[in-house]
PDB file of C-alpha atoms in Angstrom:
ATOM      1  CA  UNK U   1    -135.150 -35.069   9.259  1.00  0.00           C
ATOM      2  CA  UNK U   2    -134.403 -35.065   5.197  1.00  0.00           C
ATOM      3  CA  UNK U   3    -130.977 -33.593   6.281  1.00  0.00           C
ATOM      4  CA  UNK U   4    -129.905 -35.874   9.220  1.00  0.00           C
ATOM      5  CA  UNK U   5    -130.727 -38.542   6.695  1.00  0.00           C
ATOM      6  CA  UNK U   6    -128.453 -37.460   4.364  1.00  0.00           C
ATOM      7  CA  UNK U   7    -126.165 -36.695   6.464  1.00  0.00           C
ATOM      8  CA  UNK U   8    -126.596 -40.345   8.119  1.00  0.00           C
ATOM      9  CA  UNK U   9    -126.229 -41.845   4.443  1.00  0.00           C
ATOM     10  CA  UNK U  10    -122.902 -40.024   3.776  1.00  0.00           C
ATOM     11  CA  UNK U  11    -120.823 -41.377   6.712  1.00  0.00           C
ATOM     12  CA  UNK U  12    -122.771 -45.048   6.019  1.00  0.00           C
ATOM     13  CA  UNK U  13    -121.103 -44.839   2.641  1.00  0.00           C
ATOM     14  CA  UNK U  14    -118.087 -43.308   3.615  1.00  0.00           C
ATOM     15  CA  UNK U  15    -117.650 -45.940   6.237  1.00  0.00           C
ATOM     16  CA  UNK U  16    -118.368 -48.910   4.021  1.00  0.00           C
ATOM     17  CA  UNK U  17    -115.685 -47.266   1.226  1.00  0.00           C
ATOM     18  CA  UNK U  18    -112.960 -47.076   3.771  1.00  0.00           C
ATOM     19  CA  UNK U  19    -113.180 -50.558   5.292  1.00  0.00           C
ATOM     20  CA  UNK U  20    -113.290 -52.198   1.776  1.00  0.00           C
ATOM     21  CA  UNK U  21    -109.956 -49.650   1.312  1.00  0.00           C
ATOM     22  CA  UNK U  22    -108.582 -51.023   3.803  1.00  0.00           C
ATOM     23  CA  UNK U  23    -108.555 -54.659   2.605  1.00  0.00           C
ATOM     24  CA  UNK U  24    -106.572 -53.033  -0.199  1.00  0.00           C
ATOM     25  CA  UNK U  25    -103.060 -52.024   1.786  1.00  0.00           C
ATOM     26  CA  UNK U  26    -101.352 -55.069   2.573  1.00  0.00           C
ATOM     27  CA  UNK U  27     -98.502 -54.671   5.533  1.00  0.00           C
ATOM     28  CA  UNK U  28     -95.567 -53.752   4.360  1.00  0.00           C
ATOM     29  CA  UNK U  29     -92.706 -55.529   5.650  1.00  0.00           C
ATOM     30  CA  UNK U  30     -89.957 -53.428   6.384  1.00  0.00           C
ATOM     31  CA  UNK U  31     -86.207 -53.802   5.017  1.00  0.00           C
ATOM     32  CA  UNK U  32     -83.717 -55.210   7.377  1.00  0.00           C
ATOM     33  CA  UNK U  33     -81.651 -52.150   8.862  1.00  0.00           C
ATOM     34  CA  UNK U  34     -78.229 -51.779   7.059  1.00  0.00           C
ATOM     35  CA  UNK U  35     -75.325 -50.863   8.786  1.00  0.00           C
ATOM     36  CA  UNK U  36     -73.414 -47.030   7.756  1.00  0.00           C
ATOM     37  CA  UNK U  37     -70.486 -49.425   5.539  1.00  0.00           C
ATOM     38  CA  UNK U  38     -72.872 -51.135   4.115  1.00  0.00           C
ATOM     39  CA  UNK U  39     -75.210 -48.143   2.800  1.00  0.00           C
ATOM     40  CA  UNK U  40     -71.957 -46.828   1.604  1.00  0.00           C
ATOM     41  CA  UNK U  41     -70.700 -49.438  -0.445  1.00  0.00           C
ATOM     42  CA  UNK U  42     -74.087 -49.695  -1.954  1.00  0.00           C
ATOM     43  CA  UNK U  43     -74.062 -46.049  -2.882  1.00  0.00           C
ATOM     44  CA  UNK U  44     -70.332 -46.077  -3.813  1.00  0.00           C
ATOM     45  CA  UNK U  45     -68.980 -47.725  -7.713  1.00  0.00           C
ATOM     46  CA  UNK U  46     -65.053 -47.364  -8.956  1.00  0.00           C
ATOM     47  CA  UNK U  47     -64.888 -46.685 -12.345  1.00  0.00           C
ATOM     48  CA  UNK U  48     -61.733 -47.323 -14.063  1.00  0.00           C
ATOM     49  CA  UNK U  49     -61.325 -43.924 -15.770  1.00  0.00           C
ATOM     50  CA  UNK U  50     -58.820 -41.882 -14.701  1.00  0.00           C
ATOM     51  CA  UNK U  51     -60.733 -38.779 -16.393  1.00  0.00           C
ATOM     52  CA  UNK U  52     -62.340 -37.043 -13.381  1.00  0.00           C
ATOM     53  CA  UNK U  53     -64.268 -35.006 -15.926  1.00  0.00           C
ATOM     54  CA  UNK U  54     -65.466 -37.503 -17.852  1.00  0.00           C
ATOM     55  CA  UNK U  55     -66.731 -39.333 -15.078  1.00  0.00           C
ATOM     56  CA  UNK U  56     -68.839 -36.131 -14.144  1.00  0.00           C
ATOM     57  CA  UNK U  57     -70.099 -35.357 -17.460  1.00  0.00           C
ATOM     58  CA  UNK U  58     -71.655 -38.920 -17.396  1.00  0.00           C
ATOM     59  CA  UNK U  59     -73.477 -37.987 -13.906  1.00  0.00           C
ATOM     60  CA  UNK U  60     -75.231 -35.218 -15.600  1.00  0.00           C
ATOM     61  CA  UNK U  61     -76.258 -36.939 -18.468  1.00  0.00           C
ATOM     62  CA  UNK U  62     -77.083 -39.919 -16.968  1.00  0.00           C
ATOM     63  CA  UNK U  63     -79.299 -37.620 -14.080  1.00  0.00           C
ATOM     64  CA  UNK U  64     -80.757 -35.392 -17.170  1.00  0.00           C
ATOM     65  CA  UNK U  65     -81.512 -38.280 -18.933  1.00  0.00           C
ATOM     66  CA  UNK U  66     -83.052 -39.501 -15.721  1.00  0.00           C
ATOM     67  CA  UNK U  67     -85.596 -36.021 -15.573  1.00  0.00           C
ATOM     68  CA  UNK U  68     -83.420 -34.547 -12.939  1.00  0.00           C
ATOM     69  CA  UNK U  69     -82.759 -30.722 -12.802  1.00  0.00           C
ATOM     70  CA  UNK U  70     -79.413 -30.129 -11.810  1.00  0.00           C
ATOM     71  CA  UNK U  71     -79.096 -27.844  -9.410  1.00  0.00           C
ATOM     72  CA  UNK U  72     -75.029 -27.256  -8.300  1.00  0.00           C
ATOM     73  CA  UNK U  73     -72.110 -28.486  -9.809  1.00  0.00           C
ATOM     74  CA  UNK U  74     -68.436 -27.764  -8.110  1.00  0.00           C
ATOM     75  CA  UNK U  75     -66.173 -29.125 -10.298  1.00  0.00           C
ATOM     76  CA  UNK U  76     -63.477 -28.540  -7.666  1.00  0.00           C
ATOM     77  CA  UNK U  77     -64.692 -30.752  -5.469  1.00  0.00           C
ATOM     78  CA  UNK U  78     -66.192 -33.240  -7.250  1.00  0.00           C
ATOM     79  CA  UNK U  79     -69.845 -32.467  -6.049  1.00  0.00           C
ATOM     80  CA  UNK U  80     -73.392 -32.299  -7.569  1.00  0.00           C
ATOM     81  CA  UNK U  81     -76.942 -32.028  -6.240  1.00  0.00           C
ATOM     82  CA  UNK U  82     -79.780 -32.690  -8.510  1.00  0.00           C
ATOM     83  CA  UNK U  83     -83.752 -33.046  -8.205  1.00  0.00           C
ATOM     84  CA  UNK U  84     -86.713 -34.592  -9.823  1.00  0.00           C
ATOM     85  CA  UNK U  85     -90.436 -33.876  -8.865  1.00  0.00           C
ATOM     86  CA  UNK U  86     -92.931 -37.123 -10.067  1.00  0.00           C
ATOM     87  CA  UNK U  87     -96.700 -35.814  -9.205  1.00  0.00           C
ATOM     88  CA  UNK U  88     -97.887 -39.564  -7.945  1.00  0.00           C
ATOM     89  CA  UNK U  89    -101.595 -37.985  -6.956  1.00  0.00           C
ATOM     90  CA  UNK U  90    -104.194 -40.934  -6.948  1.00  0.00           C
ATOM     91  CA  UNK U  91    -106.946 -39.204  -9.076  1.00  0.00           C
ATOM     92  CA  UNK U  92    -109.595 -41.448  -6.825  1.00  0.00           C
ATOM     93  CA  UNK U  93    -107.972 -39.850  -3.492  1.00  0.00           C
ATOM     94  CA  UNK U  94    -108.388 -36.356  -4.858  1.00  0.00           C
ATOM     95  CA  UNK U  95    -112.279 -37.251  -5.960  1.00  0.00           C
ATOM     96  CA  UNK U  96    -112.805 -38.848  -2.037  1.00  0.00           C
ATOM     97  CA  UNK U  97    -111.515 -35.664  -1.121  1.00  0.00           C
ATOM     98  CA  UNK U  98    -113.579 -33.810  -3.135  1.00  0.00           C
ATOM     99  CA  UNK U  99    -117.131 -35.326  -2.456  1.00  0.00           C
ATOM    100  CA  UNK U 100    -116.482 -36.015   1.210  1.00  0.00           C
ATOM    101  CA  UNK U 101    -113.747 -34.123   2.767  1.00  0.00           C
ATOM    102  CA  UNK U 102    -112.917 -30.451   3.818  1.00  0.00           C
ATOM    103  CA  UNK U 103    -110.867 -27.957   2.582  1.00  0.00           C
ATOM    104  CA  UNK U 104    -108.240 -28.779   4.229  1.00  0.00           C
ATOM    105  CA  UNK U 105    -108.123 -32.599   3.861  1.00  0.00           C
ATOM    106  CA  UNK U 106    -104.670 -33.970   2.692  1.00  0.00           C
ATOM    107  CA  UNK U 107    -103.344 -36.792   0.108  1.00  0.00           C
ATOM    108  CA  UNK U 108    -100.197 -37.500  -1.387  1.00  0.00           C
ATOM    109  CA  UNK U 109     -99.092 -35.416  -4.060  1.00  0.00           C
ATOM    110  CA  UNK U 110     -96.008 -35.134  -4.943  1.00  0.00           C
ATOM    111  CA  UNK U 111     -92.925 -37.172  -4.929  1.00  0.00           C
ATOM    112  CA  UNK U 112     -89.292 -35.281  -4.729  1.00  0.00           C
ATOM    113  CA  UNK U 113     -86.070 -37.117  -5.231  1.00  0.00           C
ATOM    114  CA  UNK U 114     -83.341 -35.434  -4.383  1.00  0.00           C
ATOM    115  CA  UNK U 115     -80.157 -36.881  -5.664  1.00  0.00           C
ATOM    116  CA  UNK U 116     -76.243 -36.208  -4.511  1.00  0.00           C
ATOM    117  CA  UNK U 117     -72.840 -37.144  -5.912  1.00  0.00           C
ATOM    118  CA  UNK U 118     -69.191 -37.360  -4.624  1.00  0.00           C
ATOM    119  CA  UNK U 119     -66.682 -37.524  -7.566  1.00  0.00           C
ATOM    120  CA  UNK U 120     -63.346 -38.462  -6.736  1.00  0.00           C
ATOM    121  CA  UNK U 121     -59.814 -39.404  -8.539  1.00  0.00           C
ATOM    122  CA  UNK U 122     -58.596 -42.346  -7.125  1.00  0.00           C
ATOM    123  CA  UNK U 123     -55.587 -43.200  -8.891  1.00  0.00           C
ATOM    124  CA  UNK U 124     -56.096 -44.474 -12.377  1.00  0.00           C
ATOM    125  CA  UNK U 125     -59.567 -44.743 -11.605  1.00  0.00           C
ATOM    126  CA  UNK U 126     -62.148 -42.521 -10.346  1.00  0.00           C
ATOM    127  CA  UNK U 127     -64.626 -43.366  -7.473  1.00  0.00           C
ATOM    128  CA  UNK U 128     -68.598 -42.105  -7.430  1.00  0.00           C
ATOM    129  CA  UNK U 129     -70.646 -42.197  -4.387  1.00  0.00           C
ATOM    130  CA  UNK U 130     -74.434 -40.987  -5.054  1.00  0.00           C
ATOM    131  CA  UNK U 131     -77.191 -41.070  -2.293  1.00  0.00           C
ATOM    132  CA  UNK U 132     -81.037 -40.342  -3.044  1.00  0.00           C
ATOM    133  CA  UNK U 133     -83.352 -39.526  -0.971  1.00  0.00           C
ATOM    134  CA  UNK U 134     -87.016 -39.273  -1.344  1.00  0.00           C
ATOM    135  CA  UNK U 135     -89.647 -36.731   0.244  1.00  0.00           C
ATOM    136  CA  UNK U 136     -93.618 -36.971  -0.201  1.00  0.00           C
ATOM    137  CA  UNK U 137     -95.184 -34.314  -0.040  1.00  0.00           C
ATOM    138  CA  UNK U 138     -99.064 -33.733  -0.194  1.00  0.00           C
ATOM    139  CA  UNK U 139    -101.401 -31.000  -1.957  1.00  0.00           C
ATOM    140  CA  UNK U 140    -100.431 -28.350   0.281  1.00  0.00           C
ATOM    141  CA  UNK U 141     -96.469 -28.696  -0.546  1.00  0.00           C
ATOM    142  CA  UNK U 142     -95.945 -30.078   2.933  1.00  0.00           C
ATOM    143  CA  UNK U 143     -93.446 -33.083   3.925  1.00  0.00           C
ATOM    144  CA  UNK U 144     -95.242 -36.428   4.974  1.00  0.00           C
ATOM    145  CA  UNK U 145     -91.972 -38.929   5.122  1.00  0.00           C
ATOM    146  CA  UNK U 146     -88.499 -37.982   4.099  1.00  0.00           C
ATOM    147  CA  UNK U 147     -86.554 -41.712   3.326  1.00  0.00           C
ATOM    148  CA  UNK U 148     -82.818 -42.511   1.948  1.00  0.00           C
ATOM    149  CA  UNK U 149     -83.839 -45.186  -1.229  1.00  0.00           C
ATOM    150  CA  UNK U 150     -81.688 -47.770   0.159  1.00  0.00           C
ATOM    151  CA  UNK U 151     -82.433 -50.559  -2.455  1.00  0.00           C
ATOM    152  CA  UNK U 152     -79.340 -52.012  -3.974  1.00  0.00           C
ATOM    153  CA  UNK U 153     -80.609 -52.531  -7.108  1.00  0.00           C
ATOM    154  CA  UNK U 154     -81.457 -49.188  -7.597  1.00  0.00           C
ATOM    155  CA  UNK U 155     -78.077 -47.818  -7.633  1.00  0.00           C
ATOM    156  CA  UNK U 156     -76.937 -50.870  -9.349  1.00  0.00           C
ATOM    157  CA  UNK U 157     -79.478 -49.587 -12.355  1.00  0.00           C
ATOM    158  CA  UNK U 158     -77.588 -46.134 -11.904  1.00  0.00           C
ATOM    159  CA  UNK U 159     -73.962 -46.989 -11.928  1.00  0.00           C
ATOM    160  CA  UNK U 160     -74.962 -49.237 -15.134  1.00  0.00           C
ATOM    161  CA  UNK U 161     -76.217 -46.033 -17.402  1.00  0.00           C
ATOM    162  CA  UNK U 162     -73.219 -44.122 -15.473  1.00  0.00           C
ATOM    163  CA  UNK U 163     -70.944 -46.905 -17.508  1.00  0.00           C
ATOM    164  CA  UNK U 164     -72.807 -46.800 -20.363  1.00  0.00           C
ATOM    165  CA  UNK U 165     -72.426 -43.140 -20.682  1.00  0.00           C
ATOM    166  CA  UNK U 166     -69.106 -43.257 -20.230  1.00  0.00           C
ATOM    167  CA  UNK U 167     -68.378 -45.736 -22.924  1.00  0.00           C
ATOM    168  CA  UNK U 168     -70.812 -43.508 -25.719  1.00  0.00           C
ATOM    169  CA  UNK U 169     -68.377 -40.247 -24.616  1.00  0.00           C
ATOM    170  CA  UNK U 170     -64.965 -42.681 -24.578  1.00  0.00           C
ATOM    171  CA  UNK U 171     -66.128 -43.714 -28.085  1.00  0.00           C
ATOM    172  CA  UNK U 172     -67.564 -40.498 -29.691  1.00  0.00           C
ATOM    173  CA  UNK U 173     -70.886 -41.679 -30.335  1.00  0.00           C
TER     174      UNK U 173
END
């Protein structure tokens, strides 16, 4: 009797925890599809440097400087690959788990951003496209949602320290 109580008392709380959770994810509304040309231009900046070296030395600063590892570089072609891991574990999901779930019970973990660059000479100037994309993972290591970031103004904030960087190397500082 003592344990069906318990037991009874456990899912009563559990129950009233998760509906008052609930109340605290509001919908998110969803961005408008973009078309292929228009996720390209977002992801794509001209730089008017004619240096094709330059141009990439700035990417891996700016992507160090950023907490990304880089991972390849072939200067031939103009390509890089890079990655950052951000542990975004809710401390309150992981004590849930711990008082109510199982062993196997998953959360979000980690967050990987994988990041890739196309470095060309375009004339006088050379052209940069980047794409990220971002993977959550949970505490076993395994993929919940892989996603392209396709928010303008994210990019916009990385061709900016891209200039910037390119300027301090121009100018020797």
């Amino acid at each position: 009797m003592v344990k069906s109580m318990r037991k009874l008392t456990k899912y009563c709380f559990v129950l009233v925890a998760l509906s008052m959770l609930t109340g605290c994810f509001g919908s998110r509304v969803p961005l408008p599809a973009r078309s292929q040309l228009e996720v390209r231009q977002m992801q794509t900046h001209v730089f008017d440097v004619s240096d094709f070296k330059l141009v990439m030395k700035a990417m891996l600063n700016v992507l160090q400087d950023e907490g990304f590892v880089v991972r390849n570089v072939h200067l031939d072609l103009g390509f890089l690959t890079s990655t950052k891991e951000v542990d975004v574990e809710d401390k309150s999901s992981r004590l849930w788990t711990a008082v109510f779930g199982t062993p196997d019970t998953r959360w979000q973990k980690t967050q990987v951003i994988d990041a890739t660059a196309n470095i060309t000479e375009h004339g006088k100037q050379t052209k940069v496209r980047v794409n990220f994309q971002i993977k959550q993972l949970d505490n076993f290591g395994n993929v919940i949602t892989v996603s392209q970031i396709q928010e303008a103004v994210y990019y916009q904030d990385f061709f900016s320290k891209v200039s910037k960087s390119i300027f301090i190397q121009e100018e020797g500082i």
